[in-house]
mmCIF file of C-alpha atoms in Angstrom:
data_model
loop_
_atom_site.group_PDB
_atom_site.id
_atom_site.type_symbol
_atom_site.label_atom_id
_atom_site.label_comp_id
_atom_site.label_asym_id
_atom_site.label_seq_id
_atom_site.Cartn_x
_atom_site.Cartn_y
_atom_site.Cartn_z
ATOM 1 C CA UNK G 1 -14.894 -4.868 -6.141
ATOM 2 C CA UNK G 2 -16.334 -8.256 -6.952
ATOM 3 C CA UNK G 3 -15.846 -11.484 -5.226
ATOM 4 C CA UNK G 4 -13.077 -13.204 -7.775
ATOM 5 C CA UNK G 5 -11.294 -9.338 -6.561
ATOM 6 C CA UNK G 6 -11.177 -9.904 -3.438
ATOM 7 C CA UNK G 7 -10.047 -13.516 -3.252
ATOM 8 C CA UNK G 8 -7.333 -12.527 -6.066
ATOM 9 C CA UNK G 9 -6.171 -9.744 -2.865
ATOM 10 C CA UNK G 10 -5.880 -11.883 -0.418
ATOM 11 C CA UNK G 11 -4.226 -14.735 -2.371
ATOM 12 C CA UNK G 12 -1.335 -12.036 -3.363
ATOM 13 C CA UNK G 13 -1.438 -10.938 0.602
ATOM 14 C CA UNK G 14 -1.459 -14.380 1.587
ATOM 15 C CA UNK G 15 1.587 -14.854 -0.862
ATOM 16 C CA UNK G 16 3.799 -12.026 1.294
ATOM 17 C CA UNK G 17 3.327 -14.049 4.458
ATOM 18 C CA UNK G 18 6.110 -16.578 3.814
ATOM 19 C CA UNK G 19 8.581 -14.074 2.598
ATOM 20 C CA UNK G 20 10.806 -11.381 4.836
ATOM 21 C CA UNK G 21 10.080 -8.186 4.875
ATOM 22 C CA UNK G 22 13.925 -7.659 3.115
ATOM 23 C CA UNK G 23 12.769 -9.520 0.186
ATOM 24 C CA UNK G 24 9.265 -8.011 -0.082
ATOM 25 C CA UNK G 25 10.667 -4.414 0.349
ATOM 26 C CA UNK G 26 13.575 -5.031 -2.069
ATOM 27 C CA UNK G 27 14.708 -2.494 -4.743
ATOM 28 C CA UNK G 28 12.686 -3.683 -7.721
ATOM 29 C CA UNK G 29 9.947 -5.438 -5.972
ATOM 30 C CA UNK G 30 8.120 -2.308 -5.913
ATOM 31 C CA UNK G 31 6.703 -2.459 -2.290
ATOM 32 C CA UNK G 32 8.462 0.077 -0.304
ATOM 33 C CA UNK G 33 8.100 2.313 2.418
ATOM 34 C CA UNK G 34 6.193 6.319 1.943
ATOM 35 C CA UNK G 35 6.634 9.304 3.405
ATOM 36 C CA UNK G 36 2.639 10.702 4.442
ATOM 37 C CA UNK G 37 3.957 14.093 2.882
ATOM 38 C CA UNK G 38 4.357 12.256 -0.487
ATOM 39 C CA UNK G 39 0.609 10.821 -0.234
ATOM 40 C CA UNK G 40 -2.137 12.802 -1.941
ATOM 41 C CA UNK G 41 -4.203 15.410 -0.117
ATOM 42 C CA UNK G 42 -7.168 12.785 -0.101
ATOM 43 C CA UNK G 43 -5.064 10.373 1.274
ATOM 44 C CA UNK G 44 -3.946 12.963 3.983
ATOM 45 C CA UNK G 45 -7.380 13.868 4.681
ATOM 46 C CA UNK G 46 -8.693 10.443 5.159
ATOM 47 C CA UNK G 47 -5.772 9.409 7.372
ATOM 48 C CA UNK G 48 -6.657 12.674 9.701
ATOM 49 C CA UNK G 49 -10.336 11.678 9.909
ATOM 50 C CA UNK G 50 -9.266 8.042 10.982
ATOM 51 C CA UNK G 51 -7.168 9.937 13.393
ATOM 52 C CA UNK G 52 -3.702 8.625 12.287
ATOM 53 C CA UNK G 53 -2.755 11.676 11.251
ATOM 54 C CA UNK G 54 0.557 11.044 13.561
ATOM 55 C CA UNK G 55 2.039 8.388 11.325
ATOM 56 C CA UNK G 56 5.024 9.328 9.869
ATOM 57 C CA UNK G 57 5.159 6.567 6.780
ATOM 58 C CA UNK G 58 2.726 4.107 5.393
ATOM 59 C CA UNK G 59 3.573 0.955 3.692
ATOM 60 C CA UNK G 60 2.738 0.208 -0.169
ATOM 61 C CA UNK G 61 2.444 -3.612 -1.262
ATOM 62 C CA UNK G 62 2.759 -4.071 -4.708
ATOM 63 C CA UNK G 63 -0.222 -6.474 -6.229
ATOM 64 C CA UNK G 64 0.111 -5.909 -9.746
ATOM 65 C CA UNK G 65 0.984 -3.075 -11.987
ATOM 66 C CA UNK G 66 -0.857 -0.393 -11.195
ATOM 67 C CA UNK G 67 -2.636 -1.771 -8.041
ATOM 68 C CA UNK G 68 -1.419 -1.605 -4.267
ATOM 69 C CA UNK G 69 -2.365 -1.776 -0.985
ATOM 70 C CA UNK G 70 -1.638 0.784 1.557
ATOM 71 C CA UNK G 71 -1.380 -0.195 5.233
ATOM 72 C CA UNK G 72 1.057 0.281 8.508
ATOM 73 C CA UNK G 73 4.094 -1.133 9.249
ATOM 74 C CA UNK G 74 4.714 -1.781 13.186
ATOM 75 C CA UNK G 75 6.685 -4.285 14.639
ATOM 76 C CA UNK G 76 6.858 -6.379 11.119
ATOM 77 C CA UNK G 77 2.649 -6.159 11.165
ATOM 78 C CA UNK G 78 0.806 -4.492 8.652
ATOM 79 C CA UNK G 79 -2.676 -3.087 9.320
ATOM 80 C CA UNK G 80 -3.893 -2.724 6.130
ATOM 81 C CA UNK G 81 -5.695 0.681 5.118
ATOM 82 C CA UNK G 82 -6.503 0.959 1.802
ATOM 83 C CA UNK G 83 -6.899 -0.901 -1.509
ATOM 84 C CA UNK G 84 -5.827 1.149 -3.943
ATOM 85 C CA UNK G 85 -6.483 0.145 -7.811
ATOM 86 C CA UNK G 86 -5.237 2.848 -9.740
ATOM 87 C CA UNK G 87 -2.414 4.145 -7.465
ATOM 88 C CA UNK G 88 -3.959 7.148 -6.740
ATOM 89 C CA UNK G 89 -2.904 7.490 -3.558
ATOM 90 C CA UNK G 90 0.562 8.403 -4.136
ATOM 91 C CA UNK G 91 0.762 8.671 -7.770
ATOM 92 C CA UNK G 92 3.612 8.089 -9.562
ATOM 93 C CA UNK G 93 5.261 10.131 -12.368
ATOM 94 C CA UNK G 94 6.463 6.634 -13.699
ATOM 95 C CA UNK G 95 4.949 4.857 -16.916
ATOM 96 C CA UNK G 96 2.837 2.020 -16.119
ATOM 97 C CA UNK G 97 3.132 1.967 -12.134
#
């Protein structure tokens, strides 16, 4: 990830921030809420060695069309996780997502 990356991440994160989590997790917003059994077996594994193996659901935030970021929902916080660029850690059997 390069530096123009990053700052384009936390510009769409910072762009969340002002908006309820209704809105963000709307139908056709394409942030939403995930089942861990849906995630792929490396995302399993890595949750187990960061010992969070107990979480139930994870949280996917939308950047772009492919792209997301992967973090946990608590109490209308996120702690982020993972970038994910190619949506690889829950793929989708959907055309361009």
């Amino acid at each position: 990830m390069n530096a123009q990356k990053l700052i384009d991440i936390k510009d769409k994160l910072s762009s969340f921030e002002s908006r309820k989590w209704s809105e963000i997790l709307a139908k056709g917003e394409g942030s939403h809420l995930v089942k861990v059994d849906k995630l792929s077996k490396k995302a399993k594994d890595c949750l187990e060695k960061m010992r969070l193996d107990d979480v139930e659901q994870l949280l996917s935030l939308r950047l772009s069309g492919k792209e997301r970021v992967w973090g946990i929902l608590a109490e209308g916080i996120v702690n982020l996780l993972w970038w994910d660029p190619e949506h690889q850690v829950c793929p989708s059997l959907k055309k361009h997502t």
